[in-house]
Coordinates of C-alpha atoms and ligand atoms in Angstrom, one line a residue:
X1 CA 81.9 -13.6 -39.1
X2 CA 78.5 -13.9 -37.5
X3 CA 78.2 -17.5 -38.8
X4 CA 81.1 -18.6 -36.7
X5 CA 80.7 -20.9 -33.8
X6 CA 83.4 -21.1 -31.1
X7 CA 84.5 -24.6 -31.9
X8 CA 87.6 -25.2 -30.0
X9 CA 90.2 -27.8 -29.8
X10 CA 90.6 -29.0 -26.3
X11 CA 94.4 -29.1 -26.6
X12 CA 95.5 -25.7 -27.7
X13 CA 92.1 -24.0 -27.5
X14 CA 92.5 -22.8 -31.1
X15 CA 89.3 -22.3 -33.0
X16 CA 88.6 -25.3 -35.2
X17 CA 86.7 -24.8 -38.5
X18 CA 84.0 -27.3 -38.9
X19 CA 82.2 -28.0 -42.1
X20 CA 78.6 -27.8 -41.1
X21 CA 75.7 -26.7 -43.2
X22 CA 73.9 -23.4 -42.4
X23 CA 70.9 -25.0 -40.7
X24 CA 73.0 -27.2 -38.4
X25 CA 75.0 -24.1 -37.5
X26 CA 71.8 -22.2 -36.6
X27 CA 70.6 -25.1 -34.3
X28 CA 74.0 -25.0 -32.6
X29 CA 73.8 -21.2 -32.2
X30 CA 70.5 -21.6 -30.6
X31 CA 71.9 -24.1 -28.2
X32 CA 74.6 -21.7 -27.2
X33 CA 72.2 -18.7 -27.0
X34 CA 69.9 -20.6 -24.8
X35 CA 72.9 -21.3 -22.6
X36 CA 72.3 -25.0 -22.6
X37 CA 76.0 -25.2 -23.7
X38 CA 78.7 -22.5 -23.9
X39 CA 81.4 -24.2 -25.9
X40 CA 81.7 -27.0 -28.4
X41 CA 85.0 -28.8 -28.8
X42 CA 86.4 -31.3 -31.2
X43 CA 85.1 -34.5 -32.4
X44 CA 84.6 -37.5 -30.0
X45 CA 83.7 -39.7 -32.9
X46 CA 83.3 -39.3 -36.7
X47 CA 81.1 -42.0 -37.9
X48 CA 79.3 -43.0 -41.1
X49 CA 76.0 -41.7 -40.0
X50 CA 76.8 -39.1 -37.4
X51 CA 79.6 -37.1 -35.7
X52 CA 79.7 -36.7 -32.0
X53 CA 81.2 -33.6 -30.4
X54 CA 82.1 -32.8 -26.8
X55 CA 80.6 -29.6 -25.3
X56 CA 80.4 -27.9 -21.9
X57 CA 78.3 -25.3 -20.3
X58 CA 79.4 -22.4 -18.1
X59 CA 79.4 -24.6 -15.0
X60 CA 81.8 -27.0 -16.8
X61 CA 79.1 -29.7 -17.1
X62 CA 80.0 -32.0 -19.9
X63 CA 77.8 -33.0 -22.9
X64 CA 77.8 -34.9 -26.0
X65 CA 76.3 -33.5 -29.2
X66 CA 75.4 -36.0 -31.9
X67 CA 75.0 -34.4 -35.3
X68 CA 73.5 -36.7 -37.9
X69 CA 74.7 -36.5 -41.4
X70 CA 72.1 -35.5 -43.9
X71 CA 73.6 -37.3 -46.9
X72 CA 70.9 -39.4 -48.4
X73 CA 73.2 -42.3 -49.1
X74 CA 73.8 -42.9 -45.4
X75 CA 70.1 -43.5 -44.8
X76 CA 69.5 -45.7 -47.8
X77 CA 69.5 -49.0 -45.9
X78 CA 67.5 -47.8 -43.0
X79 CA 64.0 -48.3 -44.3
X80 CA 64.0 -51.8 -42.9
X81 CA 63.8 -50.4 -39.4
X82 CA 61.2 -47.9 -40.2
X83 CA 58.7 -50.0 -42.2
X84 CA 56.2 -51.6 -40.0
X85 CA 56.2 -48.8 -37.5
X86 CA 52.9 -47.2 -37.2
X87 CA 54.3 -43.7 -36.9
X88 CA 55.8 -44.0 -40.4
X89 CA 52.7 -45.5 -41.9
X90 CA 52.1 -42.6 -44.2
X91 CA 55.3 -43.3 -45.9
X92 CA 58.3 -41.6 -44.5
X93 CA 60.2 -38.9 -46.4
X94 CA 62.6 -41.1 -48.2
X95 CA 63.3 -38.3 -50.6
X96 CA 63.7 -35.6 -48.1
X97 CA 66.9 -36.4 -46.3
X98 CA 66.6 -33.5 -43.9
X99 CA 63.2 -34.6 -42.7
X100 CA 64.3 -38.2 -42.6
X101 CA 67.3 -37.4 -40.5
X102 CA 65.3 -35.3 -38.1
X103 CA 63.0 -38.3 -37.6
X104 CA 66.0 -40.4 -36.7
X105 CA 67.3 -37.9 -34.3
X106 CA 63.8 -37.6 -32.6
X107 CA 63.5 -41.3 -32.5
X108 CA 66.9 -41.6 -30.7
X109 CA 65.7 -38.9 -28.2
X110 CA 62.5 -40.8 -27.5
X111 CA 64.2 -44.2 -27.2
X112 CA 66.8 -42.8 -24.8
X113 CA 64.1 -41.2 -22.7
X114 CA 62.4 -44.6 -22.4
X115 CA 65.6 -46.2 -21.4
X116 CA 66.3 -43.5 -18.8
X117 CA 62.8 -43.8 -17.3
X118 CA 63.5 -47.5 -16.9
X119 CA 66.7 -46.9 -15.1
X120 CA 68.9 -48.4 -17.8
X121 CA 72.4 -46.9 -18.0
X122 CA 72.5 -44.6 -21.0
X123 CA 73.1 -40.9 -21.9
X124 CA 70.4 -38.6 -20.7
X125 CA 68.8 -37.0 -23.7
X126 CA 68.3 -33.3 -23.3
X127 CA 67.4 -31.6 -26.5
X128 CA 66.7 -32.4 -30.1
X129 CA 66.2 -30.2 -33.1
X130 CA 66.5 -31.3 -36.7
X131 CA 69.7 -33.3 -37.0
X132 CA 71.2 -32.3 -33.6
X133 CA 70.8 -34.2 -30.4
X134 CA 72.2 -33.0 -27.1
X135 CA 72.8 -35.5 -24.3
X136 CA 74.8 -36.0 -21.2
X137 CA 78.4 -37.1 -21.7
X138 CA 79.4 -40.6 -20.6
X139 CA 82.9 -40.0 -19.4
X140 CA 84.8 -37.5 -17.4
X141 CA 87.3 -34.6 -17.9
X142 CA 86.7 -34.6 -21.7
X143 CA 87.6 -38.2 -21.9
X144 CA 84.8 -40.3 -23.3
X145 CA 84.2 -43.7 -21.7
X146 CA 85.7 -46.5 -23.7
X147 CA 83.6 -48.7 -25.9
X148 CA 83.3 -52.3 -24.7
X149 CA 85.5 -53.2 -27.7
X150 CA 88.4 -51.3 -26.0
X151 CA 87.9 -52.8 -22.5
X152 CA 90.0 -55.5 -21.1
X153 CA 87.8 -57.5 -18.7
X154 CA 90.4 -59.5 -17.0
X155 CA 88.8 -62.0 -14.6
X156 CA 85.5 -60.2 -14.7
X157 CA 84.4 -61.0 -18.2
X158 CA 81.5 -63.2 -17.2
X159 CA 80.2 -60.6 -14.8
X160 CA 80.0 -58.1 -17.6
X161 CA 78.5 -60.7 -20.0
X162 CA 75.7 -61.2 -17.5
X163 CA 75.3 -57.4 -17.0
X164 CA 75.1 -56.9 -20.8
X165 CA 72.5 -59.7 -21.2
X166 CA 70.4 -58.2 -18.3
X167 CA 70.6 -54.9 -20.0
X168 CA 69.1 -56.4 -23.1
X169 CA 66.4 -58.0 -21.0
X170 CA 65.5 -54.8 -19.3
X171 CA 65.4 -53.0 -22.6
X172 CA 63.0 -55.6 -23.9
X173 CA 60.7 -55.8 -21.0
X174 CA 60.8 -52.4 -19.4
X175 CA 61.1 -50.4 -22.6
X176 CA 59.6 -52.8 -25.1
X177 CA 62.5 -52.1 -27.3
X178 CA 65.0 -54.2 -29.3
X179 CA 68.2 -52.4 -29.9
X180 CA 68.8 -53.7 -33.4
X181 CA 72.5 -52.6 -33.5
X182 CA 73.7 -54.1 -30.3
X183 CA 77.4 -54.6 -30.2
X184 CA 80.7 -53.8 -28.5
X185 CA 80.7 -50.6 -30.5
X186 CA 77.5 -49.3 -29.1
X187 CA 78.2 -50.1 -25.4
X188 CA 80.3 -47.9 -23.2
X189 CA 82.1 -48.9 -20.0
X190 CA 81.9 -46.3 -17.3
X191 CA 82.1 -46.5 -13.6
X192 CA 81.9 -50.2 -13.6
X193 CA 78.6 -50.2 -15.6
X194 CA 77.8 -51.0 -19.2
X195 CA 76.0 -48.1 -20.9
X196 CA 74.0 -48.4 -24.0
X197 CA 74.1 -45.8 -26.8
X198 CA 73.1 -45.4 -30.4
X199 CA 69.4 -46.3 -30.3
X200 CA 68.0 -44.4 -33.3
X201 CA 67.4 -47.7 -35.1
X202 CA 65.9 -49.5 -32.2
X203 CA 62.5 -51.0 -32.8
X204 CA 59.4 -51.7 -30.8
X205 CA 59.2 -55.3 -29.6
X206 CA 56.2 -55.9 -31.8
X207 CA 57.9 -54.6 -34.9
X208 CA 57.6 -57.4 -37.5
X209 CA 61.3 -57.9 -37.6
X210 CA 62.0 -57.3 -33.9
X211 CA 62.7 -60.9 -33.0
X212 CA 65.1 -61.4 -35.9
X213 CA 66.9 -58.2 -34.9
X214 CA 67.0 -59.4 -31.3
X215 CA 68.5 -62.8 -32.3
X216 CA 71.1 -61.0 -34.3
X217 CA 71.9 -58.8 -31.3
X218 CA 72.2 -61.9 -29.2
X219 CA 74.5 -63.5 -31.7
X220 CA 76.8 -60.4 -31.9
X221 CA 77.2 -60.0 -28.2
X222 CA 77.8 -63.7 -27.8
X223 CA 80.6 -63.6 -30.4
X224 CA 82.2 -60.6 -28.7
X225 CA 82.2 -62.1 -25.2
X226 CA 83.3 -65.5 -26.5
X227 CA 86.3 -63.8 -28.1
X228 CA 87.1 -62.2 -24.7
X229 CA 87.1 -65.6 -23.0
X230 CA 83.7 -65.8 -21.5
X231 CA 81.9 -69.1 -21.2
X232 CA 78.9 -67.8 -23.1
X233 CA 75.5 -69.5 -23.2
X234 CA 73.9 -70.5 -26.5
X235 CA 72.4 -67.7 -28.7
X236 CA 69.0 -69.4 -28.1
X237 CA 69.7 -69.6 -24.4
X238 CA 70.1 -65.8 -24.0
X239 CA 67.4 -65.1 -26.5
X240 CA 65.0 -67.1 -24.3
X241 CA 66.4 -65.5 -21.2
X242 CA 65.7 -62.0 -22.7
X243 CA 62.2 -62.7 -24.0
X244 CA 60.9 -65.1 -21.4
X245 CA 57.8 -63.8 -19.7
X246 CA 57.1 -66.5 -17.2
X247 CA 57.2 -65.6 -13.5
X248 CA 60.4 -67.3 -12.5
X249 CA 63.2 -65.3 -11.0
X250 CA 66.2 -64.2 -13.0
X251 CA 68.3 -66.9 -11.4
X252 CA 66.0 -69.7 -12.3
X253 CA 65.7 -68.2 -15.8
X254 CA 69.5 -68.0 -16.1
X255 CA 69.9 -71.6 -15.0
X256 CA 67.3 -72.6 -17.6
X257 CA 69.2 -70.6 -20.3
X258 CA 72.4 -72.4 -19.4
X259 CA 70.9 -75.7 -20.4
X260 CA 69.3 -74.4 -23.6
X261 CA 70.5 -76.0 -26.7
X262 CA 71.3 -74.1 -29.8
X263 CA 68.7 -74.2 -32.6
X264 CA 69.5 -73.6 -36.2
X265 CA 68.4 -70.5 -38.0
X266 CA 66.0 -72.6 -40.0
X267 CA 64.3 -74.0 -36.9
X268 CA 64.3 -70.5 -35.3
X269 CA 62.5 -69.2 -38.4
X270 CA 60.0 -72.0 -38.2
X271 CA 59.2 -71.2 -34.6
X272 CA 59.1 -67.5 -35.0
X273 CA 57.5 -67.5 -38.3
X274 CA 54.6 -65.3 -37.4
X275 CA 56.1 -62.1 -38.4
X276 CA 52.9 -60.1 -37.9
X277 CA 49.8 -60.9 -35.9
X278 CA 47.8 -60.3 -39.0
X279 CA 49.7 -63.1 -40.6
X280 CA 48.9 -65.2 -37.6
X281 CA 45.3 -64.6 -38.0
X282 CA 45.5 -65.4 -41.6
X283 CA 47.3 -68.7 -41.1
X284 CA 45.0 -69.6 -38.2
X285 CA 48.0 -70.1 -35.9
X286 CA 47.4 -69.7 -32.2
X287 CA 48.4 -66.2 -31.3
X288 CA 48.6 -67.0 -27.7
X289 CA 51.5 -69.4 -28.2
X290 CA 53.5 -66.6 -29.8
X291 CA 52.4 -64.2 -27.1
X292 CA 53.5 -66.6 -24.4
X293 CA 56.9 -67.0 -25.9
X294 CA 57.7 -63.4 -26.3
X295 CA 55.2 -61.2 -24.5
X296 CA 54.1 -59.7 -27.8
X297 CA 50.3 -59.5 -27.9
X298 CA 47.8 -58.3 -30.4
X299 CA 46.5 -55.6 -28.2
X300 CA 48.5 -52.5 -28.4
X301 CA 50.1 -51.8 -25.0
X302 CA 48.7 -49.0 -23.1
X303 CA 52.0 -47.7 -21.9
X304 CA 51.6 -44.9 -19.4
X305 CA 55.3 -44.3 -19.5
X306 CA 55.1 -43.5 -23.1
X307 CA 52.2 -41.2 -22.7
X308 CA 54.1 -39.0 -20.3
X309 CA 57.2 -39.2 -22.3
X310 CA 55.6 -37.9 -25.4
X311 CA 54.0 -35.1 -23.4
X312 CA 57.4 -33.9 -22.1
X313 CA 59.1 -34.1 -25.5
X314 CA 60.8 -31.0 -26.8
X315 CA 59.0 -31.6 -30.0
X316 CA 55.7 -33.0 -29.0
X317 CA 54.2 -35.3 -31.5
X318 CA 51.2 -37.5 -31.3
X319 CA 52.7 -40.6 -32.9
X320 CA 52.6 -42.7 -29.9
X321 CA 49.0 -41.8 -29.0
X322 CA 48.2 -42.4 -32.7
X323 CA 49.6 -45.8 -32.4
X324 CA 47.3 -46.7 -29.5
X325 CA 44.3 -45.2 -31.1
X326 CA 44.8 -47.1 -34.3
X327 CA 46.3 -50.2 -32.7
X328 CA 44.1 -52.5 -34.8
X329 CA 45.9 -51.5 -38.0
X330 CA 49.4 -51.5 -36.5
X331 CA 50.8 -53.3 -39.4
X332 CA 49.0 -51.5 -42.2
X333 CA 51.2 -50.9 -45.2
X334 CA 53.7 -53.6 -44.3
X335 CA 53.4 -55.4 -47.5
X336 CA 53.8 -52.3 -49.5
X337 CA 57.4 -51.5 -50.1
Ligands
ADP1 P1 77.2 -43.7 -34.7 O1 77.6 -45.1 -34.4 O2 75.9 -43.6 -35.5 O3 78.3 -42.9 -35.3 P2 77.0 -43.4 -31.8 O4 75.8 -42.9 -31.1 O5 77.3 -44.8 -31.7 O6 76.9 -42.9 -33.4 O7 78.2 -42.5 -31.3 C1 79.5 -42.7 -31.9 C2 80.6 -42.7 -30.8 O8 80.6 -41.5 -30.1 C3 80.4 -43.8 -29.8 O9 81.0 -45.0 -30.1 C4 81.0 -43.2 -28.5 O10 82.4 -43.5 -28.5 C5 80.8 -41.7 -28.7 N1 79.6 -41.3 -27.9 C6 78.3 -41.2 -28.4 N2 77.5 -40.7 -27.4 C7 78.3 -40.5 -26.4 C8 78.0 -39.9 -25.1 N3 76.8 -39.6 -24.7 N4 79.1 -39.8 -24.2 C9 80.3 -40.1 -24.6 N5 80.6 -40.6 -25.8 C10 79.6 -40.8 -26.7
MG2 MG1 77.4 -46.4 -33.0

């Protein structure tokens, strides 16, 4: 059968039949024909939104292939992350699951590239087409790195807590991204480092919901480390540590965070009420206060990193340039839903 891919089971090397639609199979054939990979093995993870497979090339280099599911149901609740992003301003293809999924895959590719350029530990993204993303494998000898959830930290729990919070800070400042699904399930432990994965839903730091997502991320990670016995700071403390743009050193900032009291959700919402800068202008609030707190400014960032990234994308698209050009109407269409 010409439609057969050599899916193998690592154990007995028997061919495994996988239920994949024709288009996905074609993308995988192309990956094999282009010799990016030579064999695909069984599932590393079968998730709600994607399956991840283990693959190798002829030099026994290891890869992870993430195949996003194209079922429309899975993507139903995702519009929250997409609305307010300039590149989806023309309305994204809510009724075309294939297109929608391709957009998520491309978004994950772009976000991973940004992380990689910034030196944040994550899989190296290598190729994306339609619902298939090829990336480097975090792990060794076909054994995927454990998720933080499965790691026993012993006496080093605080060290990893700090490393994790620093990763969030780097992601925010160097990549201008908020993960938006940051948890012990999307962090891998490998060679003494915390690696971040699953960034398809990550948003720009000036996304109208970015700070709410960030606060939720902070809260999740605090709960997790607390459960593991770390003396965690307050959610507000690490939120401030991550977003703070004043010049002080990390150590000074950390000390400051330690003494930061928790504020209630209600108070948080009061402080961070300006969801969009347009709203700010309408309410006459001082934009500079908001900017000072979080580094989010009205002017679209001219991010040279981004420019070069979009040029080197497998699927070049002009969305990021678009965003710059039309920066003034960054939030157009937000109120529409
Ligand atoms: P989702 O949560 O949407 O199913 P993820 O990107 O979180 O997709 O991947 C699911 C799981 O697959 C992860 O928890 C991790 O165990 C594994 N995984 C994903 N990417 C890699 C990778 N590059 N290397 C090793 N394991 C990976
Ligand atoms: Mg995940």
